[in-house]
């Protein structure tokens, strides 16, 4: 958390800033909107590619891509 907060301040305490391989945001509302938007997701931690240990179930929601296709698995699970 300290690194997250330091980087937020280092990038001028803006709404968005760059970290690792992706963009981070400060507010919960922005984060929620991003998570619900279309994304090609992959296994990552802190916007840096990472392995997925076997302890995670296959097809876990946080690793599924959210695609434009209304039949995509992510949308089908979220809309149940």
PDB file of C-alpha atoms in Angstrom:
ATOM      1  CA  UNK A   1       0.000   0.000   0.000  1.00  0.00           C
ATOM      2  CA  UNK A   2       2.855   2.378   0.767  1.00  0.00           C
ATOM      3  CA  UNK A   3       4.300   1.942  -2.757  1.00  0.00           C
ATOM      4  CA  UNK A   4       0.855   2.514  -4.287  1.00  0.00           C
ATOM      5  CA  UNK A   5       0.424   5.734  -2.288  1.00  0.00           C
ATOM      6  CA  UNK A   6       3.993   6.892  -2.998  1.00  0.00           C
ATOM      7  CA  UNK A   7       3.576   6.389  -6.750  1.00  0.00           C
ATOM      8  CA  UNK A   8       0.241   8.218  -6.680  1.00  0.00           C
ATOM      9  CA  UNK A   9       1.959  11.212  -5.076  1.00  0.00           C
ATOM     10  CA  UNK A  10       5.037  10.917  -7.350  1.00  0.00           C
ATOM     11  CA  UNK A  11       2.795  11.180 -10.425  1.00  0.00           C
ATOM     12  CA  UNK A  12       1.180  14.353  -9.077  1.00  0.00           C
ATOM     13  CA  UNK A  13      -1.755  12.777  -7.201  1.00  0.00           C
ATOM     14  CA  UNK A  14      -3.702  12.658 -10.461  1.00  0.00           C
ATOM     15  CA  UNK A  15      -6.784  10.509 -11.073  1.00  0.00           C
ATOM     16  CA  UNK A  16      -4.667   8.067 -13.138  1.00  0.00           C
ATOM     17  CA  UNK A  17      -0.982   7.115 -13.232  1.00  0.00           C
ATOM     18  CA  UNK A  18       1.227   4.454 -14.793  1.00  0.00           C
ATOM     19  CA  UNK A  19       2.624   1.469 -12.878  1.00  0.00           C
ATOM     20  CA  UNK A  20       4.181  -1.711 -14.263  1.00  0.00           C
ATOM     21  CA  UNK A  21       2.314  -2.594 -17.454  1.00  0.00           C
ATOM     22  CA  UNK A  22      -0.879  -0.680 -16.790  1.00  0.00           C
ATOM     23  CA  UNK A  23      -2.791   2.339 -15.624  1.00  0.00           C
ATOM     24  CA  UNK A  24      -3.858   2.690 -11.998  1.00  0.00           C
ATOM     25  CA  UNK A  25      -6.633   4.882 -10.644  1.00  0.00           C
ATOM     26  CA  UNK A  26      -7.251   6.392  -7.249  1.00  0.00           C
ATOM     27  CA  UNK A  27     -11.003   6.266  -6.569  1.00  0.00           C
ATOM     28  CA  UNK A  28     -13.209   3.247  -6.001  1.00  0.00           C
ATOM     29  CA  UNK A  29     -15.764   4.548  -8.526  1.00  0.00           C
ATOM     30  CA  UNK A  30     -13.167   4.765 -11.307  1.00  0.00           C
ATOM     31  CA  UNK A  31     -11.774   1.354 -10.400  1.00  0.00           C
ATOM     32  CA  UNK A  32     -15.242  -0.184 -10.489  1.00  0.00           C
ATOM     33  CA  UNK A  33     -15.973   1.343 -13.916  1.00  0.00           C
ATOM     34  CA  UNK A  34     -12.671   0.042 -15.293  1.00  0.00           C
ATOM     35  CA  UNK A  35     -13.316  -3.456 -13.935  1.00  0.00           C
ATOM     36  CA  UNK A  36     -16.749  -3.535 -15.581  1.00  0.00           C
ATOM     37  CA  UNK A  37     -15.454  -2.258 -18.931  1.00  0.00           C
ATOM     38  CA  UNK A  38     -14.231  -4.380 -21.818  1.00  0.00           C
ATOM     39  CA  UNK A  39     -10.739  -5.726 -21.060  1.00  0.00           C
ATOM     40  CA  UNK A  40      -8.408  -8.390 -22.347  1.00  0.00           C
ATOM     41  CA  UNK A  41      -7.350  -9.658 -18.916  1.00  0.00           C
ATOM     42  CA  UNK A  42      -4.418 -11.874 -18.080  1.00  0.00           C
ATOM     43  CA  UNK A  43      -2.797 -13.261 -14.960  1.00  0.00           C
ATOM     44  CA  UNK A  44      -1.114 -10.279 -13.337  1.00  0.00           C
ATOM     45  CA  UNK A  45      -0.431  -8.674  -9.989  1.00  0.00           C
ATOM     46  CA  UNK A  46       0.047  -4.929  -9.730  1.00  0.00           C
ATOM     47  CA  UNK A  47      -0.135  -4.559 -13.525  1.00  0.00           C
ATOM     48  CA  UNK A  48       2.853  -6.875 -13.922  1.00  0.00           C
ATOM     49  CA  UNK A  49       2.461 -10.278 -15.593  1.00  0.00           C
ATOM     50  CA  UNK A  50       2.620 -13.089 -13.055  1.00  0.00           C
ATOM     51  CA  UNK A  51       2.039 -16.774 -12.775  1.00  0.00           C
ATOM     52  CA  UNK A  52      -1.224 -18.159 -11.446  1.00  0.00           C
ATOM     53  CA  UNK A  53      -0.564 -20.758  -8.795  1.00  0.00           C
ATOM     54  CA  UNK A  54      -2.558 -23.960  -8.886  1.00  0.00           C
ATOM     55  CA  UNK A  55      -4.427 -22.827  -5.781  1.00  0.00           C
ATOM     56  CA  UNK A  56      -6.635 -20.604  -7.965  1.00  0.00           C
ATOM     57  CA  UNK A  57      -9.582 -22.323  -9.621  1.00  0.00           C
ATOM     58  CA  UNK A  58      -9.439 -22.441 -13.407  1.00  0.00           C
ATOM     59  CA  UNK A  59     -11.638 -19.835 -15.080  1.00  0.00           C
ATOM     60  CA  UNK A  60     -11.605 -17.541 -12.037  1.00  0.00           C
ATOM     61  CA  UNK A  61     -13.506 -14.314 -12.769  1.00  0.00           C
ATOM     62  CA  UNK A  62     -10.607 -11.903 -12.203  1.00  0.00           C
ATOM     63  CA  UNK A  63      -8.569 -13.586 -14.966  1.00  0.00           C
ATOM     64  CA  UNK A  64     -11.355 -13.907 -17.554  1.00  0.00           C
ATOM     65  CA  UNK A  65     -11.408 -11.302 -20.344  1.00  0.00           C
ATOM     66  CA  UNK A  66     -14.456  -9.047 -20.533  1.00  0.00           C
ATOM     67  CA  UNK A  67     -15.088  -8.903 -24.273  1.00  0.00           C
ATOM     68  CA  UNK A  68     -17.621  -7.120 -26.503  1.00  0.00           C
ATOM     69  CA  UNK A  69     -19.267 -10.478 -27.258  1.00  0.00           C
ATOM     70  CA  UNK A  70     -22.469 -10.714 -25.137  1.00  0.00           C
ATOM     71  CA  UNK A  71     -21.838 -14.455 -24.832  1.00  0.00           C
ATOM     72  CA  UNK A  72     -18.385 -14.034 -23.230  1.00  0.00           C
ATOM     73  CA  UNK A  73     -17.947 -16.099 -20.077  1.00  0.00           C
ATOM     74  CA  UNK A  74     -17.152 -13.048 -17.895  1.00  0.00           C
ATOM     75  CA  UNK A  75     -20.459 -11.341 -18.798  1.00  0.00           C
ATOM     76  CA  UNK A  76     -22.453 -14.521 -18.365  1.00  0.00           C
ATOM     77  CA  UNK A  77     -21.078 -15.051 -14.842  1.00  0.00           C
ATOM     78  CA  UNK A  78     -21.458 -11.382 -13.820  1.00  0.00           C
ATOM     79  CA  UNK A  79     -25.059 -11.221 -15.051  1.00  0.00           C
ATOM     80  CA  UNK A  80     -26.311 -14.273 -13.149  1.00  0.00           C
TER      81      UNK A  80
END
